[in-house]
Tab-separated table of C-alpha atoms in Angstrom:
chain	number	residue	atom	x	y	z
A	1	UNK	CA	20.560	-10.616	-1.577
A	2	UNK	CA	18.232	-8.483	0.542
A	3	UNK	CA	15.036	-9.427	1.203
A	4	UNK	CA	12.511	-7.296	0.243
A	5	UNK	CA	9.211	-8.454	1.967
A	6	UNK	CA	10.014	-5.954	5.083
A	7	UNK	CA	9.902	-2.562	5.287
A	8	UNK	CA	13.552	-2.142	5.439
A	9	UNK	CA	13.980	-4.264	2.514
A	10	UNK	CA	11.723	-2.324	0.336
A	11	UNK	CA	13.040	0.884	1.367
A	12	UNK	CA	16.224	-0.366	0.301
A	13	UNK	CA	15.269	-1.935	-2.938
A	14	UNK	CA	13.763	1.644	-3.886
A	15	UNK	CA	16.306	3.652	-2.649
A	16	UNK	CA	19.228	1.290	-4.590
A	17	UNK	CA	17.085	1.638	-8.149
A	18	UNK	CA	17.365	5.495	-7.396
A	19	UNK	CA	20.862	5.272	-6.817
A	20	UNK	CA	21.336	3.191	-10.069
A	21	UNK	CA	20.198	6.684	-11.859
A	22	UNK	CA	22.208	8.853	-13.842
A	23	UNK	CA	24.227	11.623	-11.874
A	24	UNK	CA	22.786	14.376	-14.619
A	25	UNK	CA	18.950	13.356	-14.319
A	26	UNK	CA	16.658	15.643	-13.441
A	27	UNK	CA	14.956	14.524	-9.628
A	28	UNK	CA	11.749	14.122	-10.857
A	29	UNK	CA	12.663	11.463	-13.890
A	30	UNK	CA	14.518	9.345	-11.083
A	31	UNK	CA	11.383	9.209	-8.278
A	32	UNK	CA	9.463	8.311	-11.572
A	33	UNK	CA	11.498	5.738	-12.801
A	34	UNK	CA	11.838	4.228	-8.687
A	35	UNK	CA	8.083	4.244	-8.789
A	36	UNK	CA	7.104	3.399	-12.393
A	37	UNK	CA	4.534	6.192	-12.440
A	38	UNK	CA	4.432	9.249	-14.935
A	39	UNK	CA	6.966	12.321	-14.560
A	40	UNK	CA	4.964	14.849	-16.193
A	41	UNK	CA	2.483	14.309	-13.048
A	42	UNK	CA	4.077	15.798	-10.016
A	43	UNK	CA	1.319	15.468	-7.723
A	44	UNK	CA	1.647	11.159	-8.488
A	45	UNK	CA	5.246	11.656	-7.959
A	46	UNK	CA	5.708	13.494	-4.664
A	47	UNK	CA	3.050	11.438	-3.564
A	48	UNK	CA	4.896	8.775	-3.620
A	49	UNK	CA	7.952	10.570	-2.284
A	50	UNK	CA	6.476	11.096	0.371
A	51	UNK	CA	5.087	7.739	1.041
A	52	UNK	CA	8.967	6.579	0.751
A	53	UNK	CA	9.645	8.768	3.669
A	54	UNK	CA	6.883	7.749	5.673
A	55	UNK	CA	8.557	4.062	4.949
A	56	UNK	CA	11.522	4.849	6.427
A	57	UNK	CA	10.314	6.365	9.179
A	58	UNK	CA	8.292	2.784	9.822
A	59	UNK	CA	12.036	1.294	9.752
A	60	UNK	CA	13.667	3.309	12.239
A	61	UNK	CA	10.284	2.668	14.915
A	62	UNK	CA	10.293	-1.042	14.103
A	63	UNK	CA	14.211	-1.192	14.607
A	64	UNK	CA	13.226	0.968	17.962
A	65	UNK	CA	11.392	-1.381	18.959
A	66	UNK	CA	13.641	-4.853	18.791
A	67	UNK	CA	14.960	-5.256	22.567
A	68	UNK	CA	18.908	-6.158	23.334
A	69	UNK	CA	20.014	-4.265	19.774
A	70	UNK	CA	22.573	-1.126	19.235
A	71	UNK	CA	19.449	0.642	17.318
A	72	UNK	CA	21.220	4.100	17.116
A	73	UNK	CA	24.248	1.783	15.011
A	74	UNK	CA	22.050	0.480	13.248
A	75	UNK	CA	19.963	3.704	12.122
A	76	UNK	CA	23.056	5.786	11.770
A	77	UNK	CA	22.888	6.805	8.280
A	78	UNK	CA	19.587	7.226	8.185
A	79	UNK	CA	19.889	11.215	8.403
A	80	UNK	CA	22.372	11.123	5.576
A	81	UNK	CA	19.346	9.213	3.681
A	82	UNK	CA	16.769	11.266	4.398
A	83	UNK	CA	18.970	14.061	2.421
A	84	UNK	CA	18.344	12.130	-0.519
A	85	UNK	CA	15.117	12.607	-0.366
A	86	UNK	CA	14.229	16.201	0.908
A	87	UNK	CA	14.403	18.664	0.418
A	88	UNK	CA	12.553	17.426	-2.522
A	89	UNK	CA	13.473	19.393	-5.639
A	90	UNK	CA	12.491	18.024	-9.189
A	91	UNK	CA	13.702	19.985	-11.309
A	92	UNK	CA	17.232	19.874	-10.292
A	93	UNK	CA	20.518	17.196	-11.044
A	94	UNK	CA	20.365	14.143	-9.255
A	95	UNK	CA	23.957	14.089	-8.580
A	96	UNK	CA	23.637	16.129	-5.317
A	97	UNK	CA	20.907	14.185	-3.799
A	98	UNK	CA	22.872	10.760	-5.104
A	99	UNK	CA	26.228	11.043	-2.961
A	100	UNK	CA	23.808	10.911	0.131
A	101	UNK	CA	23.219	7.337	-1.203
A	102	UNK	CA	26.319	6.006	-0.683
A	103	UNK	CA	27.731	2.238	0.013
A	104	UNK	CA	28.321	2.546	3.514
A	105	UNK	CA	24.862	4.022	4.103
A	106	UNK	CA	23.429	1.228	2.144
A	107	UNK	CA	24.898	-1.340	3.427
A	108	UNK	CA	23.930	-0.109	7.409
A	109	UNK	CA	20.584	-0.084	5.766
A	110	UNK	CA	20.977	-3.885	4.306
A	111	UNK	CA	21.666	-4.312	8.304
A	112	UNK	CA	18.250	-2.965	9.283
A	113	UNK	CA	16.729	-5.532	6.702
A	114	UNK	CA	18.553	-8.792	8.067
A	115	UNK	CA	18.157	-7.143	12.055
A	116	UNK	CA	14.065	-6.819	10.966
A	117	UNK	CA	13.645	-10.377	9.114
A	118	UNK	CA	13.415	-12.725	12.248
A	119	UNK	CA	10.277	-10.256	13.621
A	120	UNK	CA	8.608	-8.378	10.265
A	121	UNK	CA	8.032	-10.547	7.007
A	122	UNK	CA	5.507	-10.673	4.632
A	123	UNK	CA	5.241	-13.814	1.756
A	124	UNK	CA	6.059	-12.409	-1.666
A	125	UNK	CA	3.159	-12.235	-3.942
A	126	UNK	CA	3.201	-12.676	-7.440
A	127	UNK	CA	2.765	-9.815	-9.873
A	128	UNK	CA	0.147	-12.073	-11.742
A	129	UNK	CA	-1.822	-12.144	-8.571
A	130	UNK	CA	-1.645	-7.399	-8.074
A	131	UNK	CA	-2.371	-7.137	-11.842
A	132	UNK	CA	-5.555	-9.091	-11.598
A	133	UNK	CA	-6.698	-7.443	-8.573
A	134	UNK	CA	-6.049	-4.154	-10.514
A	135	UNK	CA	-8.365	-5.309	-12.798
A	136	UNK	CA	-10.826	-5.974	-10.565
A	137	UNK	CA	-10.805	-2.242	-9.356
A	138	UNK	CA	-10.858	-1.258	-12.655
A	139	UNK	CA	-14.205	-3.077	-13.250
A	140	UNK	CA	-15.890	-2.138	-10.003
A	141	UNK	CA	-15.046	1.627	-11.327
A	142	UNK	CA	-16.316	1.142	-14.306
A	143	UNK	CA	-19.051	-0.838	-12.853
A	144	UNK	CA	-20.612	1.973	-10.377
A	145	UNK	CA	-19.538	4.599	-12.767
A	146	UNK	CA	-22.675	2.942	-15.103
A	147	UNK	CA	-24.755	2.223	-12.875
A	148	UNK	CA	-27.806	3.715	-11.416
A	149	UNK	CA	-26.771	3.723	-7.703
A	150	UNK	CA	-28.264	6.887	-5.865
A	151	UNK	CA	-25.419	10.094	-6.303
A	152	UNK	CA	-24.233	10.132	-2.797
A	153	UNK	CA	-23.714	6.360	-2.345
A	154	UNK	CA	-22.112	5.678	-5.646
A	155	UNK	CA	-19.640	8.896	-4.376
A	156	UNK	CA	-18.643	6.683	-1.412
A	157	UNK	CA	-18.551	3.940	-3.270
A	158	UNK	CA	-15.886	5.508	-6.034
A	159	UNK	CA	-13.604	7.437	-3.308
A	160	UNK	CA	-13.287	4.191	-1.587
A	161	UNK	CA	-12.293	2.423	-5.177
A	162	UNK	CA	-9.923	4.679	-5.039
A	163	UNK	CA	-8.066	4.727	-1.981
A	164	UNK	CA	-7.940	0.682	-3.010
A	165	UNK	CA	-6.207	1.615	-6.323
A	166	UNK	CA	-4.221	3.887	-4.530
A	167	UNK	CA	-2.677	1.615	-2.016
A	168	UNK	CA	-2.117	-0.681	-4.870
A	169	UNK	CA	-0.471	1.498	-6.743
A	170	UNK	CA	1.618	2.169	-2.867
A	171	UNK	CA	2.081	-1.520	-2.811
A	172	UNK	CA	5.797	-1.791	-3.970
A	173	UNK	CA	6.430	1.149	-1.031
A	174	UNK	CA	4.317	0.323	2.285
A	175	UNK	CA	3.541	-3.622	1.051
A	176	UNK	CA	0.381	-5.594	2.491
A	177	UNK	CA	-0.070	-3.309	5.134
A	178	UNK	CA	-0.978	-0.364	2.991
A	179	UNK	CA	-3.663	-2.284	1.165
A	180	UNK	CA	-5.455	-3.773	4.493
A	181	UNK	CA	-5.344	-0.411	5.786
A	182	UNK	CA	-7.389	0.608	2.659
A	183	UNK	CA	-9.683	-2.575	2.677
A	184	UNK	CA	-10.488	-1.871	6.381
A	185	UNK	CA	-11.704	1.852	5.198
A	186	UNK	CA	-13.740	-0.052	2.282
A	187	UNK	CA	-15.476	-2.485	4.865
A	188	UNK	CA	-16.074	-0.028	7.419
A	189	UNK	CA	-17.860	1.820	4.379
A	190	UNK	CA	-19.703	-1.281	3.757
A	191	UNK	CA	-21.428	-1.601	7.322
A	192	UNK	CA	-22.073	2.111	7.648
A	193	UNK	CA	-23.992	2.238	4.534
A	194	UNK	CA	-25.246	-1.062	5.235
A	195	UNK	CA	-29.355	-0.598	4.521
A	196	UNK	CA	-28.355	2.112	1.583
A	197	UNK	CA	-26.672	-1.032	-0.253
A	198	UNK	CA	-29.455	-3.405	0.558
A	199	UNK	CA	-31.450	-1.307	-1.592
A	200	UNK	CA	-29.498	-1.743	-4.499
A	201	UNK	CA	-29.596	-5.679	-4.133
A	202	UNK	CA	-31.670	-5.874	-7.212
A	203	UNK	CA	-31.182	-2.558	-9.360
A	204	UNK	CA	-27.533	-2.688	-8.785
A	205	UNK	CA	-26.453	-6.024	-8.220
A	206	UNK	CA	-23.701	-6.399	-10.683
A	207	UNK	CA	-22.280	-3.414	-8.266
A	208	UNK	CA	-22.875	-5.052	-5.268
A	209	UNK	CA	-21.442	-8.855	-6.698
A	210	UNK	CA	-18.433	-7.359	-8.139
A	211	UNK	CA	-17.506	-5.154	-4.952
A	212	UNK	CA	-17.842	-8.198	-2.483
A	213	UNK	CA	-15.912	-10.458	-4.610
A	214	UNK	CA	-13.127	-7.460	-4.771
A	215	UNK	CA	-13.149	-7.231	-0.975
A	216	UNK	CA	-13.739	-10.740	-0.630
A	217	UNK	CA	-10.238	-11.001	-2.845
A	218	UNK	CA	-8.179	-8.238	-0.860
A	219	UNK	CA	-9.038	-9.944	2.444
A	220	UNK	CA	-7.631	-12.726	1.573
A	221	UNK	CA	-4.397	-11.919	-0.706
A	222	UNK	CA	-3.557	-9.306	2.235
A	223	UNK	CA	-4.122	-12.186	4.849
A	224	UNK	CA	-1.598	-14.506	2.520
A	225	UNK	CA	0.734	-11.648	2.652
A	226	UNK	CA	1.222	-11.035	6.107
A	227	UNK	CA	0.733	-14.419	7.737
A	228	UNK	CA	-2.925	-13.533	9.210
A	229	UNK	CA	-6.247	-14.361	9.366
A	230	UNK	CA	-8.641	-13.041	7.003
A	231	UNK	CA	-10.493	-9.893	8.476
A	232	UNK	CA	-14.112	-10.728	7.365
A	233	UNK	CA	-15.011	-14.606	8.677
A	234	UNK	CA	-18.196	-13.920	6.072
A	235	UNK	CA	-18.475	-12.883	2.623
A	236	UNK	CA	-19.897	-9.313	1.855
A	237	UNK	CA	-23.122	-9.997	0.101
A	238	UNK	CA	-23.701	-12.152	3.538
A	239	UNK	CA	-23.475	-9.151	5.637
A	240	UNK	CA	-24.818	-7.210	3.679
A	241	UNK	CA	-28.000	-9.271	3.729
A	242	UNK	CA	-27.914	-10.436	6.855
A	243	UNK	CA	-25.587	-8.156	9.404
A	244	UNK	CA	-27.119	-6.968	12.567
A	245	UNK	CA	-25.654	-6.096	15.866
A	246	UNK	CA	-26.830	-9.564	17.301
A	247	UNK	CA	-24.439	-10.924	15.342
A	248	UNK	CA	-21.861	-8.180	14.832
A	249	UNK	CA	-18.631	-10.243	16.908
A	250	UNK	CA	-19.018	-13.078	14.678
A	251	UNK	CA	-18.500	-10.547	11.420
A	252	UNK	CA	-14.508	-10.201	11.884
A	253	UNK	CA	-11.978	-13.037	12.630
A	254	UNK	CA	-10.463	-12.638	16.038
């Protein structure tokens, strides 16, 4: 059984659901089916095409980077892959695209996953655990949506609720990674608009409470994940408060 909590893995695990597709599918039901998202939205899908690219890519430069390995063995049929996903047409057969998927280009790819387990590995989290985080972005939406936070903030606030429901969404393609990536964006948001929140602390604070215990959350699944320490050594509402250069190198965990 492969393992699934690298990058190789995953890009496997995707790429072997595609190939489980029917040869006379159109391209766009299979990516939709891979990625559980809705066909009739082509933007969602190629999006996440494209993300499924970029994962591969991640593969071959963490295989590139293992010392005292044959790396061009084992990325060998990683062109032939790569033709199974572009050039990306949706509206035609998957048969053509399929053959490019075939078992000895999967299995050199089950290589990759084994070759990157020893050095890349994230702990598999629960589905229990991403749906209630979901929820959680769906309140803080709903949340700031409601509220009476000043226009421009409460834009900032909802595009970065969205590049966290975004890499959630992503999670099943680029893992932990992609999420702490977003939460980084979120609390780098949070310090730059550091006095603009303060002023919300009491009109707003439903806003404020349910965004720090979101971030609060995120830290810490994505530090479970990956086998890390937390980046925040302080909850939000704390810095919020209290954050000031002084004390700036104590905010993340080294």
């Amino acid at each position: 059984m492969v393992d699934e909590n690298n990058p190789a893995g995953r890009y496997y695990a995707l790429l072997m659901k595609a190939k489980g597709q029917g040869d006379n599918s159109k391209v766009r039901s299979v990516w939709a089916k891979v990625f559980d998202v809705d066909e009739k939205n082509d933007s969602l899908v190629i999006s996440h095409v494209v993300a499924l690219y970029s994962l591969g890519e991640e593969v071959k430069s963490l295989v590139n980077m293992i010392s005292d390995v044959n790396a061009p063995l084992y990325l060998s049929s990683f062109p032939q892959i790569e033709k199974a996903i572009f050039p990306l047409n949706l509206d035609v057969s998957w048969q053509g695209p399929k053959k490019h998927l075939n078992d000895g280009a999967m299995t050199r790819l089950q290589f990759c996953s084994e070759l990157l387990k020893n050095s890349y590995q994230e702990e598999s989290i629960d589905s229990e655990e991403l749906e209630l985080i979901k929820k959680m972005i769906d309140d803080l939406f709903e949340a700031t949506i409601s509220s009476s936070v000043n226009d421009i903030l409460r834009l900032t606030l909802l595009e970065e609720i969205e590049r966290l429901r975004t890499a959630l969404a992503m999670y099943r393609i680029k893992g932990a990674k992609g999420l702490k990536q977003s939460l980084q964006s979120t609390i780098g948001m949070v310090f730059a608009n550091q006095s603009e929140l303060k002023n919300e602390e009491h009109s707003n604070a439903e806003v404020l409470q349910k965004l720090g215990v979101l971030i609060d959350k995120i830290d810490a699944f994505t530090a479970k994940a990956m086998k890390v320490h937390k980046v925040l050594s302080k909850p939000v509402q704390f810095l919020i408060e209290h954050f000031s250069s002084e004390d700036s190198e104590d905010t993340f965990d080294q």
